Amino acid sequence: MGDGLHLLTGGAPNDPRGMEIGFVDADGREHRMPLAAAADVPFEQVRPVRAFPTFKGQRNFPGWYYAATTQGHIAFESWLERDHLMCLDFDPDVHAIAAQPFWLFWATEHGLRRSHAPDLLARRADGSALVVDSRPAERIRPRDQRAFEATRQACSELGWDYRVWGQVDPVFMANMRWLAGYRHERCYNATVADRLRSVFTDQEVPLTQGAVQAGEPLRTLPVLFHLMWRRELVADLSLLLGEHTPVSVARGATR
């Protein structure tokens, strides 16, 4: 998910330190403060700063995604954003995710007031943060580019990473959607999981063959896919998953 973005600077803030940030905390209280004061705010726990409207004839498709990472639902306002949520949920370094986490306010070099709410914020295990805007490259207009540049400057001031993500590789995303169907803990069975780990430990084994070796496929396949979602079992996800896909135990897997 490369950025693929050439940013225009016109319309970005004169001084990022003059920016303000607004958010809604977990109790529903609204806050607005200087950007520098927001470094210690737990943005992974905030509520979305704006609603996702639905109306007849709209071209985007909002909804809710159940994240295994947070064990709760997270709102999205497009299928692309849902795909990016899924990728963050699959990332073992991500420990929390928030949608529409804050408003960013700034004045342009011409004195115009502007604002932007990025799409996602992910908190990593080491405490660092990643802010994401979801937008297909062909739909990024100059005004969007300036908002993204302002957001990049703000994130830099706070020590966060910022990315603009477009379309995900379709094969990888097809695999993600399949594995995500088994992300819930109800797909886990400890006894079956132990047998699967034994089958795939010493060498790569074709997916279906390994499932059969571990027991009845109707019982073992859901657990196998759950372990792949958890990255305890791994395969080359740049190729479409199938019965002959080589699967093995991830290095360092302990469960």
Short mmCIF file of C-alpha atoms in Angstrom, two decimals:
data_model
loop_
_atom_site.label_atom_id
_atom_site.label_comp_id
_atom_site.label_asym_id
_atom_site.label_seq_id
_atom_site.Cartn_x
_atom_site.Cartn_y
_atom_site.Cartn_z
CA MET A 1 0.00 0.00 0.00
CA GLY A 2 2.41 2.66 -1.20
CA ASP A 3 1.61 6.33 -0.80
CA GLY A 4 2.10 7.18 -4.46
CA LEU A 5 1.40 10.79 -3.58
CA HIS A 6 3.04 14.02 -4.69
CA LEU A 7 1.96 16.67 -2.18
CA LEU A 8 1.31 20.30 -2.98
CA THR A 9 2.30 22.73 -0.24
CA GLY A 10 -0.07 25.61 -1.03
CA GLY A 11 -2.84 25.67 1.56
CA ALA A 12 -0.74 23.87 4.15
CA PRO A 13 -0.14 25.72 7.44
CA ASN A 14 2.55 28.36 7.76
CA ASP A 15 3.67 26.81 11.03
CA PRO A 16 2.42 23.37 12.12
CA ARG A 17 2.92 24.40 15.74
CA GLY A 18 -0.02 26.77 15.32
CA MET A 19 -2.41 23.93 14.51
CA GLU A 20 -5.21 22.82 16.79
CA ILE A 21 -6.72 19.39 17.24
CA GLY A 22 -10.26 18.47 18.24
CA PHE A 23 -11.58 15.10 19.40
CA VAL A 24 -14.39 13.38 21.31
CA ASP A 25 -13.24 11.31 24.26
CA ALA A 26 -14.58 7.90 25.27
CA ASP A 27 -17.23 9.55 27.47
CA GLY A 28 -18.52 11.72 24.63
CA ARG A 29 -16.93 14.99 25.78
CA GLU A 30 -15.60 17.29 23.05
CA HIS A 31 -12.11 18.75 23.34
CA ARG A 32 -10.08 21.24 21.32
CA MET A 33 -6.48 22.09 22.14
CA PRO A 34 -3.17 23.19 20.62
CA LEU A 35 -1.52 20.43 18.63
CA ALA A 36 1.47 20.26 20.98
CA ALA A 37 -0.82 19.46 23.93
CA ALA A 38 -2.24 16.37 22.22
CA ALA A 39 0.85 14.17 22.30
CA ASP A 40 -0.31 12.19 25.34
CA VAL A 41 -4.00 11.88 24.41
CA PRO A 42 -5.03 8.20 24.01
CA PHE A 43 -6.52 8.69 20.55
CA GLU A 44 -6.97 4.95 20.13
CA GLN A 45 -9.80 5.25 22.69
CA VAL A 46 -11.69 8.23 21.23
CA ARG A 47 -15.03 8.26 19.44
CA PRO A 48 -15.35 9.23 15.76
CA VAL A 49 -15.49 13.01 15.38
CA ARG A 50 -18.11 12.82 12.67
CA ALA A 51 -20.91 10.51 11.61
CA PHE A 52 -21.02 8.50 8.40
CA PRO A 53 -24.27 9.44 6.63
CA THR A 54 -26.25 7.07 4.46
CA PHE A 55 -28.55 8.25 1.70
CA LYS A 56 -30.16 7.00 -1.46
CA GLY A 57 -27.80 6.96 -4.42
CA GLN A 58 -24.56 7.39 -2.48
CA ARG A 59 -21.46 5.95 -4.11
CA ASN A 60 -19.62 4.91 -0.96
CA PHE A 61 -20.70 2.10 1.36
CA PRO A 62 -20.35 2.81 5.10
CA GLY A 63 -20.66 0.09 7.69
CA TRP A 64 -19.11 -1.59 10.71
CA TYR A 65 -16.12 -3.92 10.84
CA TYR A 66 -15.55 -6.28 13.76
CA ALA A 67 -11.86 -5.98 14.67
CA ALA A 68 -10.24 -8.97 16.33
CA THR A 69 -7.56 -6.58 17.63
CA THR A 70 -10.00 -4.56 19.73
CA GLN A 71 -12.78 -7.19 20.00
CA GLY A 72 -15.27 -4.56 18.99
CA HIS A 73 -16.83 -2.87 15.97
CA ILE A 74 -15.16 0.03 14.15
CA ALA A 75 -17.01 2.23 11.68
CA PHE A 76 -15.87 2.72 8.09
CA GLU A 77 -17.28 4.91 5.33
CA SER A 78 -16.09 3.07 2.22
CA TRP A 79 -15.07 -0.40 1.15
CA LEU A 80 -11.53 0.86 0.64
CA GLU A 81 -11.43 2.08 4.23
CA ARG A 82 -12.82 -1.30 5.33
CA ASP A 83 -9.96 -3.02 3.46
CA HIS A 84 -7.44 -0.79 5.24
CA LEU A 85 -9.09 -1.55 8.58
CA MET A 86 -8.76 -5.25 7.79
CA CYS A 87 -5.05 -4.85 6.99
CA LEU A 88 -4.45 -3.01 10.27
CA ASP A 89 -6.40 -5.70 12.12
CA PHE A 90 -4.13 -8.32 10.54
CA ASP A 91 -0.95 -6.47 11.59
CA PRO A 92 0.42 -8.07 14.79
CA ASP A 93 2.14 -4.79 15.75
CA VAL A 94 -1.20 -2.96 15.93
CA HIS A 95 -2.88 -3.11 19.33
CA ALA A 96 -5.70 -0.57 18.91
CA ILE A 97 -7.54 1.18 16.06
CA ALA A 98 -9.80 4.24 15.97
CA ALA A 99 -11.85 5.64 13.08
CA GLN A 100 -12.08 9.39 12.34
CA PRO A 101 -10.04 10.02 15.51
CA PHE A 102 -9.70 13.81 15.39
CA TRP A 103 -10.22 17.07 13.55
CA LEU A 104 -7.14 19.02 12.57
CA PHE A 105 -7.55 22.81 12.29
CA TRP A 106 -5.12 25.25 10.69
CA ALA A 107 -4.80 28.55 8.83
CA THR A 108 -3.28 28.60 5.33
CA GLU A 109 -0.63 31.02 4.19
CA HIS A 110 -3.47 33.17 2.81
CA GLY A 111 -5.28 33.24 6.17
CA LEU A 112 -8.01 30.77 5.22
CA ARG A 113 -9.28 28.41 7.90
CA ARG A 114 -9.17 24.73 7.00
CA SER A 115 -9.88 21.44 8.74
CA HIS A 116 -9.43 17.75 8.04
CA ALA A 117 -10.37 14.51 9.82
CA PRO A 118 -8.11 11.59 8.84
CA ASP A 119 -9.73 8.20 8.43
CA LEU A 120 -7.88 5.91 10.83
CA LEU A 121 -5.40 5.87 13.69
CA ALA A 122 -3.58 2.73 14.80
CA ARG A 123 -1.64 2.43 18.04
CA ARG A 124 1.27 0.01 17.91
CA ALA A 125 2.58 -2.18 20.70
CA ASP A 126 5.57 0.12 21.26
CA GLY A 127 3.26 3.12 21.80
CA SER A 128 3.89 4.70 18.41
CA ALA A 129 1.00 5.75 16.20
CA LEU A 130 0.11 5.48 12.52
CA VAL A 131 -2.46 7.84 10.98
CA VAL A 132 -4.03 6.78 7.68
CA ASP A 133 -6.10 8.51 5.02
CA SER A 134 -7.85 6.15 2.61
CA ARG A 135 -8.20 7.50 -0.90
CA PRO A 136 -7.78 6.00 -4.38
CA ALA A 137 -4.99 7.81 -6.20
CA GLU A 138 -7.26 8.84 -9.06
CA ARG A 139 -9.61 10.60 -6.64
CA ILE A 140 -7.01 12.77 -4.92
CA ARG A 141 -7.61 16.40 -5.86
CA PRO A 142 -5.26 19.35 -5.16
CA ARG A 143 -7.41 20.36 -2.18
CA ASP A 144 -7.05 16.85 -0.78
CA GLN A 145 -3.31 16.92 -1.33
CA ARG A 146 -3.03 20.11 0.70
CA ALA A 147 -5.06 18.59 3.52
CA PHE A 148 -2.88 15.49 3.47
CA GLU A 149 0.26 17.63 3.59
CA ALA A 150 -1.09 19.49 6.61
CA THR A 151 -1.89 16.20 8.30
CA ARG A 152 1.59 14.91 7.53
CA GLN A 153 3.11 18.00 9.16
CA ALA A 154 0.91 17.62 12.23
CA CYS A 155 1.78 13.94 12.62
CA SER A 156 5.46 14.76 12.25
CA GLU A 157 5.19 17.29 15.08
CA LEU A 158 3.64 14.61 17.31
CA GLY A 159 6.14 11.92 16.32
CA TRP A 160 3.52 9.85 14.48
CA ASP A 161 3.71 8.14 11.12
CA TYR A 162 1.29 9.25 8.39
CA ARG A 163 0.30 7.45 5.21
CA VAL A 164 -2.15 7.94 2.38
CA TRP A 165 -3.25 4.46 1.29
CA GLY A 166 -4.91 3.67 -2.01
CA GLN A 167 -6.05 0.39 -3.49
CA VAL A 168 -4.54 -2.75 -1.99
CA ASP A 169 -3.15 -5.49 -4.24
CA PRO A 170 -6.28 -7.44 -5.26
CA VAL A 171 -4.77 -10.90 -4.67
CA PHE A 172 -3.50 -9.98 -1.21
CA MET A 173 -6.86 -8.38 -0.40
CA ALA A 174 -8.78 -11.47 -1.56
CA ASN A 175 -6.67 -13.53 0.84
CA MET A 176 -7.29 -11.00 3.62
CA ARG A 177 -11.05 -11.16 3.17
CA TRP A 178 -10.98 -14.95 3.26
CA LEU A 179 -8.83 -15.19 6.38
CA ALA A 180 -10.80 -12.41 8.08
CA GLY A 181 -13.83 -14.67 7.92
CA TYR A 182 -12.06 -16.81 10.54
CA ARG A 183 -10.65 -14.02 12.73
CA HIS A 184 -13.10 -14.46 15.61
CA GLU A 185 -11.96 -16.50 18.61
CA ARG A 186 -14.91 -18.86 18.12
CA CYS A 187 -12.89 -20.43 15.27
CA TYR A 188 -10.14 -21.47 17.69
CA ASN A 189 -9.87 -24.93 19.20
CA ALA A 190 -6.78 -25.59 21.32
CA THR A 191 -6.60 -29.34 20.66
CA VAL A 192 -6.94 -28.95 16.90
CA ALA A 193 -4.50 -26.03 16.91
CA ASP A 194 -1.84 -28.16 18.60
CA ARG A 195 -2.26 -30.89 15.97
CA LEU A 196 -1.99 -28.33 13.16
CA ARG A 197 1.18 -26.84 14.63
CA SER A 198 2.71 -30.33 14.76
CA VAL A 199 1.82 -31.01 11.13
CA PHE A 200 3.29 -27.75 9.81
CA THR A 201 6.29 -27.42 12.14
CA ASP A 202 9.13 -29.17 10.32
CA GLN A 203 8.44 -28.20 6.71
CA GLU A 204 5.99 -26.52 4.36
CA VAL A 205 2.94 -28.69 3.74
CA PRO A 206 0.15 -28.07 1.19
CA LEU A 207 -2.78 -26.43 2.95
CA THR A 208 -5.44 -29.09 2.43
CA GLN A 209 -3.02 -31.97 2.97
CA GLY A 210 -2.03 -30.52 6.33
CA ALA A 211 -5.65 -30.02 7.33
CA VAL A 212 -6.39 -33.69 6.52
CA GLN A 213 -3.35 -34.88 8.48
CA ALA A 214 -4.59 -32.97 11.51
CA GLY A 215 -8.06 -34.51 11.41
CA GLU A 216 -11.43 -34.06 9.76
CA PRO A 217 -11.10 -31.03 7.41
CA LEU A 218 -14.49 -29.62 8.39
CA ARG A 219 -13.07 -29.28 11.92
CA THR A 220 -9.46 -28.46 11.14
CA LEU A 221 -9.78 -25.93 8.29
CA PRO A 222 -11.50 -23.18 10.35
CA VAL A 223 -8.79 -23.49 13.00
CA LEU A 224 -6.07 -23.52 10.33
CA PHE A 225 -7.39 -20.29 8.81
CA HIS A 226 -7.70 -18.73 12.27
CA LEU A 227 -4.05 -19.55 12.97
CA MET A 228 -3.12 -18.01 9.63
CA TRP A 229 -5.04 -14.87 10.59
CA ARG A 230 -3.07 -14.80 13.84
CA ARG A 231 0.12 -15.38 11.80
CA GLU A 232 1.03 -18.49 13.72
CA LEU A 233 0.80 -20.35 10.42
CA VAL A 234 2.12 -18.49 7.38
CA ALA A 235 1.96 -18.65 3.59
CA ASP A 236 2.82 -16.40 0.67
CA LEU A 237 -0.23 -14.12 0.59
CA SER A 238 0.86 -12.45 -2.64
CA LEU A 239 -0.47 -15.63 -4.31
CA LEU A 240 -4.09 -16.69 -4.14
CA LEU A 241 -4.71 -19.20 -1.36
CA GLY A 242 -5.73 -22.65 -2.49
CA GLU A 243 -5.57 -26.31 -1.53
CA HIS A 244 -1.96 -26.62 -2.69
CA THR A 245 -0.65 -23.45 -0.99
CA PRO A 246 2.49 -24.26 1.04
CA VAL A 247 1.90 -23.48 4.74
CA SER A 248 4.34 -23.58 7.65
CA VAL A 249 4.63 -22.54 11.29
CA ALA A 250 5.81 -18.96 11.69
CA ARG A 251 9.26 -18.47 13.14
CA GLY A 252 9.02 -17.69 16.82
CA ALA A 253 5.39 -18.82 17.11
CA THR A 254 4.77 -19.84 20.70
CA ARG A 255 1.05 -20.62 20.92
#
